[in-house]
Tab-separated table of C-alpha atoms in Angstrom:
chain	number	residue	atom	x	y	z
O	727	MET	CA	-190.328	-46.137	-32.875
O	728	LEU	CA	-192.001	-42.910	-31.824
O	729	ALA	CA	-193.234	-41.057	-34.935
O	730	GLY	CA	-196.034	-43.488	-35.831
O	731	PRO	CA	-197.371	-43.840	-32.276
O	732	LEU	CA	-197.171	-40.058	-31.834
O	733	CYS	CA	-199.258	-39.555	-34.984
O	734	ALA	CA	-201.858	-41.959	-33.568
O	735	MET	CA	-201.777	-40.134	-30.221
O	736	VAL	CA	-202.418	-36.762	-31.862
O	737	VAL	CA	-205.543	-37.984	-33.648
O	738	GLY	CA	-206.552	-40.034	-30.606
O	739	ASP	CA	-206.339	-36.922	-28.439
O	740	LEU	CA	-208.762	-35.289	-30.874
O	741	GLY	CA	-211.277	-38.100	-30.465
O	742	ALA	CA	-210.307	-40.786	-32.982
O	743	ASP	CA	-211.019	-44.407	-32.028
O	744	VAL	CA	-207.545	-45.935	-32.368
O	745	ILE	CA	-206.676	-49.640	-32.275
O	746	LYS	CA	-202.996	-50.477	-31.869
O	747	VAL	CA	-201.834	-53.796	-33.316
O	748	GLU	CA	-198.741	-55.232	-31.630
O	749	SER	CA	-196.959	-58.516	-32.126
O	750	PRO	CA	-197.557	-61.130	-29.406
O	751	ALA	CA	-194.059	-60.261	-28.136
O	752	GLY	CA	-195.087	-56.633	-27.729
O	753	ASP	CA	-193.790	-53.321	-29.002
O	754	PRO	CA	-190.035	-53.164	-28.189
O	755	VAL	CA	-190.585	-49.626	-26.876
O	756	ARG	CA	-192.268	-51.197	-23.833
O	757	GLU	CA	-188.758	-52.179	-22.719
O	758	LEU	CA	-186.808	-48.993	-23.554
O	759	ALA	CA	-185.850	-48.181	-19.979
O	760	PRO	CA	-184.962	-46.752	-17.546
O	761	PRO	CA	-187.085	-45.097	-16.350
O	762	ARG	CA	-190.073	-47.369	-15.735
O	763	LEU	CA	-193.399	-47.064	-13.955
O	764	ASN	CA	-194.501	-50.342	-12.374
O	765	GLY	CA	-192.448	-52.284	-14.916
O	766	LEU	CA	-193.477	-50.409	-18.087
O	767	ALA	CA	-191.040	-48.058	-19.834
O	768	THR	CA	-192.106	-44.432	-19.531
O	769	TYR	CA	-190.967	-44.073	-23.163
O	770	TYR	CA	-193.950	-46.253	-24.118
O	771	LEU	CA	-196.256	-44.340	-21.778
O	772	SER	CA	-195.372	-41.055	-23.477
O	773	VAL	CA	-197.027	-41.751	-26.859
O	774	ASN	CA	-199.445	-44.674	-26.450
O	775	ARG	CA	-202.545	-43.254	-24.803
O	776	HIS	CA	-206.051	-43.197	-26.289
O	777	ARG	CA	-205.998	-46.528	-28.103
O	778	ARG	CA	-207.232	-50.054	-27.677
O	779	ASN	CA	-204.666	-52.838	-27.931
O	780	VAL	CA	-204.725	-56.121	-29.826
O	781	THR	CA	-202.001	-58.609	-30.714
O	782	LEU	CA	-201.512	-60.279	-34.091
O	783	ASP	CA	-198.716	-62.321	-35.647
O	784	LEU	CA	-198.523	-60.975	-39.201
O	785	SER	CA	-196.552	-64.014	-40.351
O	786	ASN	CA	-199.645	-66.117	-39.578
O	787	ALA	CA	-202.275	-66.263	-42.346
O	788	GLU	CA	-205.170	-66.424	-39.891
O	789	ASP	CA	-203.946	-63.360	-38.013
O	790	LEU	CA	-203.357	-61.511	-41.288
O	791	ALA	CA	-206.994	-62.162	-42.184
O	792	LYS	CA	-208.019	-60.682	-38.825
O	793	LEU	CA	-205.916	-57.623	-39.606
O	794	GLU	CA	-207.669	-57.255	-42.958
O	795	ALA	CA	-211.024	-57.375	-41.192
O	796	LEU	CA	-209.913	-54.470	-38.981
O	797	ILE	CA	-208.626	-52.526	-41.999
O	798	ALA	CA	-211.910	-53.009	-43.858
O	799	GLN	CA	-213.735	-51.192	-41.045
O	800	ALA	CA	-211.174	-48.406	-40.628
O	801	ASP	CA	-210.958	-44.893	-42.014
O	802	ALA	CA	-207.164	-44.953	-41.858
O	803	VAL	CA	-204.135	-47.131	-41.166
O	804	ILE	CA	-200.879	-45.835	-39.664
O	805	GLU	CA	-197.794	-48.024	-39.996
O	806	ASN	CA	-194.033	-47.595	-39.830
O	807	TYR	CA	-192.694	-50.664	-41.606
O	808	LEU	CA	-189.893	-50.536	-44.137
O	809	PRO	CA	-191.122	-51.047	-47.728
O	810	TYR	CA	-189.658	-54.549	-47.938
O	811	GLN	CA	-191.380	-55.432	-44.653
O	812	ARG	CA	-194.727	-54.227	-46.011
O	813	ASP	CA	-194.230	-56.544	-48.967
O	814	ARG	CA	-193.113	-59.458	-46.779
O	815	PHE	CA	-196.150	-59.236	-44.504
O	816	GLY	CA	-198.570	-58.602	-47.374
O	817	LEU	CA	-199.441	-55.104	-46.163
O	818	GLU	CA	-198.973	-53.522	-49.587
O	819	GLN	CA	-201.504	-55.963	-51.028
O	820	LEU	CA	-203.916	-55.077	-48.218
O	821	ARG	CA	-203.470	-51.379	-48.949
O	822	LEU	CA	-204.238	-51.884	-52.632
O	823	ALA	CA	-207.202	-54.128	-51.806
O	824	HIS	CA	-208.850	-51.340	-49.769
O	825	PRO	CA	-208.518	-48.154	-51.849
O	826	ASP	CA	-211.019	-46.221	-49.721
O	827	VAL	CA	-208.844	-46.563	-46.609
O	828	ILE	CA	-206.309	-43.805	-45.950
O	829	TRP	CA	-202.863	-45.318	-45.490
O	830	VAL	CA	-200.155	-43.422	-43.586
O	831	SER	CA	-196.633	-44.814	-43.926
O	832	VAL	CA	-193.925	-43.446	-41.639
O	833	THR	CA	-190.723	-44.207	-43.545
O	834	PRO	CA	-186.968	-43.631	-43.191
O	835	ALA	CA	-186.891	-41.613	-46.434
O	836	SER	CA	-189.370	-41.081	-49.234
O	837	GLY	CA	-189.835	-42.849	-52.537
O	838	THR	CA	-187.454	-45.464	-53.852
O	839	GLY	CA	-184.173	-43.715	-53.020
O	840	PRO	CA	-181.153	-45.505	-51.542
O	841	LEU	CA	-182.313	-44.936	-47.939
O	842	ALA	CA	-185.937	-46.014	-48.396
O	843	ASN	CA	-185.286	-49.513	-47.026
O	844	GLU	CA	-182.598	-48.620	-44.487
O	845	PRO	CA	-183.617	-48.900	-40.819
O	846	THR	CA	-183.377	-45.507	-39.163
O	847	PHE	CA	-184.006	-43.796	-35.858
O	848	ASP	CA	-184.390	-40.247	-34.616
O	849	LEU	CA	-180.652	-39.880	-33.994
O	850	LEU	CA	-179.762	-40.990	-37.528
O	851	ALA	CA	-182.295	-38.596	-39.034
O	852	GLN	CA	-180.824	-35.750	-36.991
O	853	ALA	CA	-177.370	-36.709	-38.283
O	854	ARG	CA	-178.297	-37.063	-41.977
O	855	SER	CA	-180.587	-34.028	-42.078
O	856	GLY	CA	-177.891	-31.528	-41.100
O	857	LEU	CA	-179.655	-30.720	-37.820
O	858	MET	CA	-176.747	-31.926	-35.687
O	859	SER	CA	-174.310	-29.823	-37.720
O	860	VAL	CA	-175.991	-26.606	-36.527
O	861	THR	CA	-176.517	-27.795	-32.938
O	862	GLY	CA	-173.825	-27.433	-30.291
O	863	GLU	CA	-171.097	-25.018	-29.307
O	864	PHE	CA	-169.119	-23.093	-31.919
O	865	ASP	CA	-165.911	-25.002	-31.204
O	866	GLY	CA	-167.579	-28.277	-30.193
O	867	GLU	CA	-168.805	-31.428	-31.889
O	868	PRO	CA	-172.126	-31.741	-33.749
O	869	THR	CA	-174.766	-32.470	-31.108
O	870	LYS	CA	-178.183	-34.074	-31.152
O	871	VAL	CA	-181.184	-32.196	-29.821
O	872	GLY	CA	-181.992	-33.289	-26.270
O	873	ALA	CA	-185.417	-34.694	-27.219
O	874	PRO	CA	-186.435	-36.865	-30.233
O	875	LEU	CA	-187.224	-33.892	-32.460
O	876	ALA	CA	-186.993	-35.857	-35.722
O	877	ASP	CA	-189.623	-38.323	-34.524
O	878	VAL	CA	-191.875	-35.557	-33.216
O	879	VAL	CA	-191.752	-33.487	-36.419
O	880	THR	CA	-192.356	-36.587	-38.548
O	881	GLY	CA	-195.256	-37.719	-36.365
O	882	LEU	CA	-196.873	-34.301	-36.631
O	883	TYR	CA	-196.483	-34.272	-40.432
O	884	ALA	CA	-198.042	-37.745	-40.516
O	885	ALA	CA	-201.011	-36.511	-38.467
O	886	ILE	CA	-201.435	-33.462	-40.722
O	887	GLY	CA	-201.407	-35.680	-43.805
O	888	LEU	CA	-203.915	-38.072	-42.261
O	889	LEU	CA	-206.306	-35.273	-41.288
O	890	ALA	CA	-206.025	-33.671	-44.735
O	891	ALA	CA	-206.835	-37.032	-46.349
O	892	LEU	CA	-209.842	-37.428	-44.040
O	893	VAL	CA	-211.164	-34.060	-45.218
O	894	GLY	CA	-210.707	-35.248	-48.792
O	895	LYS	CA	-212.558	-38.452	-47.997
O	896	LEU	CA	-215.485	-36.453	-46.603
O	897	GLN	CA	-215.517	-34.586	-49.918
O	898	GLY	CA	-215.859	-37.851	-51.832
O	899	ARG	CA	-212.245	-38.531	-52.752
O	900	PRO	CA	-210.773	-42.040	-52.428
O	901	GLY	CA	-208.300	-42.982	-49.737
O	902	ARG	CA	-204.803	-41.580	-50.127
O	903	HIS	CA	-201.385	-43.068	-49.423
O	904	ILE	CA	-199.572	-40.562	-47.194
O	905	GLU	CA	-195.812	-40.917	-46.773
O	906	ALA	CA	-194.179	-39.192	-43.795
O	907	PRO	CA	-190.413	-39.675	-44.260
O	908	LEU	CA	-188.169	-39.173	-41.250
O	909	LEU	CA	-185.252	-37.689	-43.208
O	910	GLU	CA	-187.154	-35.102	-45.231
O	911	SER	CA	-189.416	-34.172	-42.312
O	912	THR	CA	-186.376	-33.471	-40.141
O	913	MET	CA	-184.748	-31.394	-42.867
O	914	THR	CA	-187.786	-29.097	-42.871
O	915	ALA	CA	-187.071	-28.386	-39.183
O	916	LEU	CA	-183.946	-26.482	-40.261
O	917	VAL	CA	-186.254	-23.820	-41.805
O	918	ASN	CA	-184.171	-20.595	-41.980
O	919	GLN	CA	-180.848	-22.450	-41.778
O	920	MET	CA	-181.706	-24.632	-44.767
O	921	GLN	CA	-183.239	-21.774	-46.755
O	922	GLY	CA	-180.138	-19.669	-46.251
O	923	PHE	CA	-177.964	-22.443	-47.645
O	924	LEU	CA	-180.233	-23.119	-50.631
O	925	VAL	CA	-180.058	-19.543	-51.881
O	926	THR	CA	-176.500	-18.561	-50.865
O	927	ASN	CA	-174.628	-21.904	-50.853
O	928	GLN	CA	-173.139	-20.855	-47.506
O	929	VAL	CA	-173.031	-23.775	-45.070
O	930	PRO	CA	-174.314	-22.705	-41.637
O	931	GLY	CA	-172.352	-23.702	-38.568
O	932	ARG	CA	-172.876	-24.072	-34.842
O	933	LEU	CA	-173.474	-21.006	-32.697
O	934	GLY	CA	-174.303	-22.583	-29.356
O	935	ASN	CA	-177.343	-20.783	-27.952
O	936	HIS	CA	-177.043	-17.840	-30.334
O	937	HIS	CA	-178.949	-17.064	-33.544
O	938	PRO	CA	-177.425	-16.682	-37.021
O	939	SER	CA	-179.584	-13.684	-37.951
O	940	ILE	CA	-180.629	-11.945	-34.708
O	941	ALA	CA	-178.719	-10.331	-31.822
O	942	PRO	CA	-178.953	-10.235	-28.898
O	943	TYR	CA	-180.655	-13.623	-29.066
O	944	GLY	CA	-179.029	-15.895	-26.511
O	945	PRO	CA	-177.789	-16.140	-22.922
O	946	VAL	CA	-176.430	-13.333	-20.772
O	947	ARG	CA	-174.801	-13.784	-17.365
O	948	ALA	CA	-176.428	-12.286	-14.299
O	949	SER	CA	-174.854	-12.268	-10.840
O	950	ASP	CA	-176.306	-15.696	-9.943
O	951	GLY	CA	-176.751	-17.478	-13.288
O	952	GLN	CA	-177.915	-17.078	-16.856
O	953	LEU	CA	-181.065	-15.802	-18.492
O	954	LEU	CA	-181.994	-15.664	-22.153
O	955	LEU	CA	-182.689	-12.607	-24.254
O	956	ALA	CA	-184.621	-12.931	-27.520
O	957	VAL	CA	-184.547	-9.380	-28.843
O	958	GLY	CA	-185.994	-10.057	-32.268
O	959	THR	CA	-186.516	-6.539	-33.618
O	960	ASP	CA	-184.914	-3.104	-33.486
O	961	ALA	CA	-187.971	-1.849	-31.590
O	962	GLN	CA	-187.408	-4.508	-28.924
O	963	PHE	CA	-183.739	-3.551	-28.710
O	964	ASP	CA	-184.858	0.022	-28.131
O	965	SER	CA	-187.063	-1.252	-25.282
O	966	LEU	CA	-184.053	-3.077	-23.822
O	967	ASP	CA	-181.956	0.064	-24.082
O	968	ARG	CA	-184.639	2.204	-22.416
O	969	ALA	CA	-185.021	-0.377	-19.613
O	970	LEU	CA	-181.283	0.129	-18.996
O	971	ASN	CA	-181.682	3.929	-18.984
O	972	GLY	CA	-180.336	4.361	-22.509
O	973	ILE	CA	-176.799	3.337	-21.627
O	974	ILE	CA	-176.312	0.829	-24.469
O	975	LEU	CA	-176.970	3.131	-27.409
O	976	HIS	CA	-175.331	6.048	-25.609
O	977	GLU	CA	-172.071	4.106	-25.439
O	978	HIS	CA	-172.570	2.126	-28.678
O	979	PRO	CA	-174.790	4.024	-31.136
O	980	GLU	CA	-173.571	1.699	-33.892
O	981	TRP	CA	-175.729	-1.090	-32.394
O	982	LEU	CA	-178.930	0.643	-33.439
O	983	THR	CA	-179.694	-1.925	-36.172
O	984	ASN	CA	-179.882	-5.701	-35.938
O	985	GLU	CA	-177.570	-6.306	-38.896
O	986	ILE	CA	-174.705	-4.488	-37.170
O	987	ARG	CA	-175.489	-6.222	-33.876
O	988	VAL	CA	-175.214	-9.616	-35.593
O	989	ILE	CA	-171.844	-8.668	-37.094
O	990	GLU	CA	-170.637	-7.509	-33.665
O	991	ARG	CA	-172.391	-10.255	-31.679
O	992	ASP	CA	-169.348	-11.223	-29.600
O	993	ALA	CA	-168.648	-7.651	-28.522
O	994	LEU	CA	-172.340	-7.040	-27.831
O	995	HIS	CA	-172.707	-10.086	-25.588
O	996	ALA	CA	-169.475	-9.356	-23.734
O	997	TYR	CA	-170.819	-5.870	-23.045
O	998	LEU	CA	-174.207	-7.215	-21.908
O	999	ASP	CA	-172.562	-9.815	-19.651
O	1000	GLU	CA	-170.749	-6.995	-17.868
O	1001	LEU	CA	-173.964	-5.004	-17.455
O	1002	PHE	CA	-176.083	-7.952	-16.337
O	1003	ALA	CA	-173.527	-9.158	-13.770
O	1004	THR	CA	-174.715	-6.381	-11.450
O	1005	GLN	CA	-178.077	-8.004	-10.578
O	1006	SER	CA	-179.687	-11.418	-10.110
O	1007	VAL	CA	-181.615	-13.379	-12.720
O	1008	ASP	CA	-184.919	-12.701	-10.941
O	1009	ALA	CA	-184.227	-8.978	-10.712
O	1010	TRP	CA	-183.474	-8.750	-14.423
O	1011	LEU	CA	-186.510	-10.826	-15.369
O	1012	SER	CA	-188.767	-8.535	-13.354
O	1013	LEU	CA	-187.299	-5.395	-14.914
O	1014	LEU	CA	-187.244	-6.668	-18.495
O	1015	MET	CA	-190.660	-8.309	-18.473
O	1016	ASP	CA	-192.169	-5.068	-17.161
O	1017	ALA	CA	-190.509	-3.341	-20.138
O	1018	ARG	CA	-191.862	-6.066	-22.488
O	1019	VAL	CA	-188.385	-7.167	-23.497
O	1020	PRO	CA	-188.543	-10.864	-24.559
O	1021	CYS	CA	-186.570	-12.850	-21.984
O	1022	ALA	CA	-186.766	-16.060	-19.976
O	1023	PRO	CA	-185.047	-18.065	-17.263
O	1024	ILE	CA	-183.431	-21.373	-18.239
O	1025	TYR	CA	-185.381	-24.151	-16.519
O	1026	ASP	CA	-184.789	-27.846	-16.088
O	1027	VAL	CA	-187.739	-30.192	-16.674
O	1028	ALA	CA	-188.933	-30.054	-13.057
O	1029	GLU	CA	-188.830	-26.254	-13.026
O	1030	ALA	CA	-190.672	-26.150	-16.357
O	1031	VAL	CA	-193.529	-28.249	-14.965
O	1032	ARG	CA	-193.673	-26.244	-11.714
O	1033	GLN	CA	-193.677	-22.756	-13.242
O	1034	PRO	CA	-196.986	-20.950	-12.588
O	1035	GLN	CA	-198.039	-20.925	-16.257
O	1036	ILE	CA	-198.072	-24.739	-16.237
O	1037	ALA	CA	-198.703	-25.575	-12.575
O	1038	ASN	CA	-201.822	-23.388	-12.448
O	1039	SER	CA	-203.265	-24.808	-15.675
O	1040	ASP	CA	-204.772	-28.125	-16.761
O	1041	PHE	CA	-201.876	-29.026	-19.083
O	1042	VAL	CA	-200.634	-31.804	-16.787
O	1043	GLY	CA	-203.340	-34.372	-16.117
O	1044	THR	CA	-203.751	-37.869	-14.711
O	1045	THR	CA	-205.423	-40.858	-16.313
O	1046	GLU	CA	-205.746	-44.587	-15.727
O	1047	SER	CA	-203.433	-46.989	-17.530
O	1048	VAL	CA	-202.341	-50.605	-17.446
O	1049	VAL	CA	-199.820	-49.675	-14.735
O	1050	GLY	CA	-202.249	-47.592	-12.679
O	1051	PRO	CA	-202.791	-43.823	-12.520
O	1052	VAL	CA	-200.232	-41.968	-14.616
O	1053	ALA	CA	-199.475	-38.261	-14.961
O	1054	MET	CA	-199.246	-37.029	-18.553
O	1055	LEU	CA	-199.031	-33.852	-20.553
O	1056	ARG	CA	-202.364	-33.300	-22.227
O	1057	SER	CA	-202.673	-32.055	-25.792
O	1058	PRO	CA	-201.355	-28.482	-26.051
O	1059	LEU	CA	-204.339	-27.601	-28.247
O	1060	ARG	CA	-207.252	-25.676	-26.802
O	1061	ILE	CA	-210.477	-25.918	-28.771
O	1062	ASP	CA	-213.108	-23.330	-27.868
O	1063	GLY	CA	-211.190	-22.704	-24.662
O	1064	LYS	CA	-210.878	-26.351	-23.591
O	1065	ARG	CA	-208.199	-29.000	-23.969
O	1066	PRO	CA	-209.176	-32.466	-25.209
O	1067	GLU	CA	-209.857	-34.768	-22.277
O	1068	LEU	CA	-207.415	-37.411	-21.093
O	1069	ARG	CA	-209.635	-40.461	-21.589
O	1070	SER	CA	-207.236	-43.366	-21.067
O	1071	GLY	CA	-203.569	-44.206	-20.809
O	1072	PRO	CA	-201.777	-47.140	-22.452
O	1073	ARG	CA	-203.564	-50.469	-22.160
O	1074	GLY	CA	-202.172	-53.930	-21.584
O	1075	LEU	CA	-200.695	-56.040	-24.364
O	1076	GLY	CA	-203.639	-57.743	-26.078
O	1077	GLN	CA	-206.094	-56.290	-23.556
O	1078	ASP	CA	-208.691	-55.797	-26.293
O	1079	ASN	CA	-208.220	-59.026	-28.247
O	1080	ASP	CA	-211.953	-59.629	-27.950
O	1081	LEU	CA	-212.232	-57.190	-30.879
O	1082	LEU	CA	-210.734	-59.940	-33.048
O	1083	GLU	CA	-213.445	-62.471	-32.288
O	1084	ASP	CA	-215.944	-63.263	-35.031
């Protein structure tokens, strides 16, 4: 539901002329609410900017011919149908009939394996990939990530594949068929956790907000709340120790190296909680940031948007849409010091059907 539109948004942000084809009934994501803005689900708003909108009934031969006319003029097609649906609607035949057009298929899983034709969603990909098994508290249940990470990672892979194929096309190669499978894409998001298993056969578990290979790398308790430490190297731990007047290594010289700190993580964090309880979060952040110790407060979404780094930048913008002016995050990319412009928000269902006229 999100990976394909996100792929189109990424390339649209970079200037591509995108045409979204919806059924006359509309993309179901338009109704995934609450919340809504003037009747339209904000879920739909989040990934459907920078595209024109037409409606076609792919079960209708006349509309399928109109789709083929659009494909014949396109550099690339992005779709997220199941393989059997592509066959049913004749999309596979259209792909083969236009070999110069890049075709990006967002799929549940790659190839012809047993999951290739099984409907899937972000949550199911998180479950099957192993991601949920390493997310959550040590003694708790497997937990999904709080945002649709599987869809986002897959959409980004799809955009990378599309852009790589466009470069190839500029070099004279024919169109390519790019598959961006939700399952495999999500598994790559496990990076170090998956690599550790592949070479040691040790199944990683849940560590809450802690790290399997680095300590201290997680929350500590100040007098009025929590902050996060991300002390990734021994040199940074030395900076932390010096910021605390050398008390840590004076009392625990065995914590000089990260490997020992990981082994003794529980004792280390209990010790740090006792030290950090003496001052407020803001006081510790000021002290540690001055000492260049990696640390951060834990913000909710509103606090994240209002922090000076974001509030004083152009990352949040406003653009016109079918439901009026809408605030959006712009592309995080900066190209020669500038972000891509917000040109337009989501358009109305079939608002650009004049494109289909002969």
